[in-house]
mmCIF file of C-alpha atoms in Angstrom:
data_model
loop_
_atom_site.group_PDB
_atom_site.id
_atom_site.type_symbol
_atom_site.label_atom_id
_atom_site.label_comp_id
_atom_site.label_asym_id
_atom_site.label_seq_id
_atom_site.Cartn_x
_atom_site.Cartn_y
_atom_site.Cartn_z
ATOM 1 C CA UNK A 827 -22.675 -0.118 10.219
ATOM 2 C CA UNK A 828 -19.520 1.478 11.580
ATOM 3 C CA UNK A 829 -19.730 -0.482 14.818
ATOM 4 C CA UNK A 830 -20.045 -3.689 12.802
ATOM 5 C CA UNK A 831 -16.804 -2.932 10.922
ATOM 6 C CA UNK A 832 -15.087 -2.094 14.208
ATOM 7 C CA UNK A 833 -16.340 -5.315 15.764
ATOM 8 C CA UNK A 834 -15.142 -7.435 12.837
ATOM 9 C CA UNK A 835 -11.752 -5.681 12.877
ATOM 10 C CA UNK A 836 -11.460 -6.301 16.634
ATOM 11 C CA UNK A 837 -12.244 -10.019 16.210
ATOM 12 C CA UNK A 838 -9.709 -10.379 13.371
ATOM 13 C CA UNK A 839 -6.966 -8.574 15.306
ATOM 14 C CA UNK A 840 -7.700 -10.594 18.454
ATOM 15 C CA UNK A 841 -7.599 -13.848 16.469
ATOM 16 C CA UNK A 842 -4.278 -12.911 14.872
ATOM 17 C CA UNK A 843 -2.856 -11.931 18.250
ATOM 18 C CA UNK A 844 -3.897 -15.214 19.868
ATOM 19 C CA UNK A 845 -2.544 -17.169 16.898
ATOM 20 C CA UNK A 846 0.779 -15.303 17.119
ATOM 21 C CA UNK A 847 1.105 -15.981 20.837
ATOM 22 C CA UNK A 848 0.337 -19.682 20.341
ATOM 23 C CA UNK A 849 2.757 -19.886 17.429
ATOM 24 C CA UNK A 850 5.525 -18.239 19.446
ATOM 25 C CA UNK A 851 4.956 -20.431 22.491
ATOM 26 C CA UNK A 852 5.060 -23.658 20.425
ATOM 27 C CA UNK A 853 8.219 -22.818 18.400
ATOM 28 C CA UNK A 854 10.801 -21.912 21.021
ATOM 29 C CA UNK A 855 13.653 -24.064 19.679
ATOM 30 C CA UNK A 856 16.777 -21.887 19.337
ATOM 31 C CA UNK A 857 18.376 -21.809 15.935
ATOM 32 C CA UNK A 858 21.439 -19.991 14.596
ATOM 33 C CA UNK A 859 21.706 -18.889 10.978
ATOM 34 C CA UNK A 860 25.106 -19.318 9.311
ATOM 35 C CA UNK A 861 25.715 -16.644 6.631
ATOM 36 C CA UNK A 862 29.067 -17.808 5.156
ATOM 37 C CA UNK A 863 30.833 -14.680 6.492
ATOM 38 C CA UNK A 864 29.428 -14.698 10.017
ATOM 39 C CA UNK A 865 26.932 -16.519 12.173
ATOM 40 C CA UNK A 866 23.870 -14.883 13.710
ATOM 41 C CA UNK A 867 23.187 -15.532 17.395
ATOM 42 C CA UNK A 868 20.689 -18.225 18.303
ATOM 43 C CA UNK A 869 17.071 -17.068 18.421
ATOM 44 C CA UNK A 870 13.810 -18.965 18.401
ATOM 45 C CA UNK A 871 12.453 -20.275 15.131
ATOM 46 C CA UNK A 872 9.213 -18.355 15.658
ATOM 47 C CA UNK A 873 11.100 -15.047 15.758
ATOM 48 C CA UNK A 874 12.970 -15.990 12.580
ATOM 49 C CA UNK A 875 9.737 -16.807 10.763
ATOM 50 C CA UNK A 876 7.926 -13.711 12.047
ATOM 51 C CA UNK A 877 10.943 -11.544 11.193
ATOM 52 C CA UNK A 878 10.973 -12.956 7.668
ATOM 53 C CA UNK A 879 7.253 -12.213 7.384
ATOM 54 C CA UNK A 880 7.738 -8.604 8.504
ATOM 55 C CA UNK A 881 10.683 -8.082 6.126
ATOM 56 C CA UNK A 882 8.632 -9.561 3.272
ATOM 57 C CA UNK A 883 5.623 -7.347 4.071
ATOM 58 C CA UNK A 884 7.771 -4.211 4.173
ATOM 59 C CA UNK A 885 9.543 -5.134 0.936
ATOM 60 C CA UNK A 886 6.240 -5.827 -0.818
ATOM 61 C CA UNK A 887 4.801 -2.560 0.432
ATOM 62 C CA UNK A 888 7.820 -0.592 -0.816
ATOM 63 C CA UNK A 889 7.683 -2.257 -4.233
ATOM 64 C CA UNK A 890 3.963 -1.548 -4.575
ATOM 65 C CA UNK A 891 4.549 2.022 -3.411
ATOM 66 C CA UNK A 892 6.742 2.682 -6.453
ATOM 67 C CA UNK A 893 3.946 1.488 -8.737
ATOM 68 C CA UNK A 894 1.427 3.638 -6.850
ATOM 69 C CA UNK A 895 3.613 6.744 -7.204
ATOM 70 C CA UNK A 896 4.085 6.127 -10.940
ATOM 71 C CA UNK A 897 0.332 5.691 -11.456
ATOM 72 C CA UNK A 898 -0.453 8.788 -9.382
ATOM 73 C CA UNK A 899 1.995 10.862 -11.460
ATOM 74 C CA UNK A 900 0.376 9.565 -14.643
ATOM 75 C CA UNK A 901 -3.050 10.458 -13.280
ATOM 76 C CA UNK A 902 -1.933 14.000 -12.443
ATOM 77 C CA UNK A 903 -0.498 14.461 -15.971
ATOM 78 C CA UNK A 904 -3.767 13.214 -17.486
ATOM 79 C CA UNK A 905 -5.811 15.556 -15.297
ATOM 80 C CA UNK A 906 -3.619 18.484 -16.335
ATOM 81 C CA UNK A 907 -4.053 17.575 -20.021
ATOM 82 C CA UNK A 908 -7.807 17.287 -19.499
ATOM 83 C CA UNK A 909 -7.961 20.755 -17.925
ATOM 84 C CA UNK A 910 -5.974 22.206 -20.816
ATOM 85 C CA UNK A 911 -8.254 20.551 -23.373
ATOM 86 C CA UNK A 912 -11.333 21.729 -21.454
ATOM 87 C CA UNK A 913 -10.065 25.325 -21.451
ATOM 88 C CA UNK A 914 -9.354 25.121 -25.177
ATOM 89 C CA UNK A 915 -12.810 23.711 -25.839
ATOM 90 C CA UNK A 916 -14.422 26.467 -23.785
ATOM 91 C CA UNK A 917 -12.418 29.071 -25.690
ATOM 92 C CA UNK A 918 -13.536 27.616 -29.028
ATOM 93 C CA UNK A 919 -17.157 27.541 -27.905
ATOM 94 C CA UNK A 920 -17.030 31.180 -26.819
ATOM 95 C CA UNK A 921 -15.351 32.268 -30.057
ATOM 96 C CA UNK A 922 -17.949 30.299 -32.034
ATOM 97 C CA UNK A 923 -20.737 32.094 -30.191
ATOM 98 C CA UNK A 924 -19.134 35.483 -30.822
ATOM 99 C CA UNK A 925 -18.754 34.700 -34.533
ATOM 100 C CA UNK A 926 -22.413 33.682 -34.855
ATOM 101 C CA UNK A 927 -23.566 36.819 -33.057
ATOM 102 C CA UNK A 928 -21.473 39.069 -35.320
ATOM 103 C CA UNK A 929 -23.083 37.696 -38.481
#
């Protein structure tokens, strides 16, 4: 089963790599971006698009990371509260057993 996952991953990565090379070779027109204050040097359109994709992926990952950290902190607080409640319940059970044995 593991070799099947590795094989599928290899095929997907190879397909993406070939697609990226074809995309880059077909979109070589130089283009300069004008940002009101200054102008970026001319680079190919494919690099601009791929750079935008990478920046978007990193931004999305960072934004989802904040949500993940918040949820993980909430989970840790809930687990701590559960342990406290479990200890209290165990204490009450033991004291209940001691009371019934003393009678």
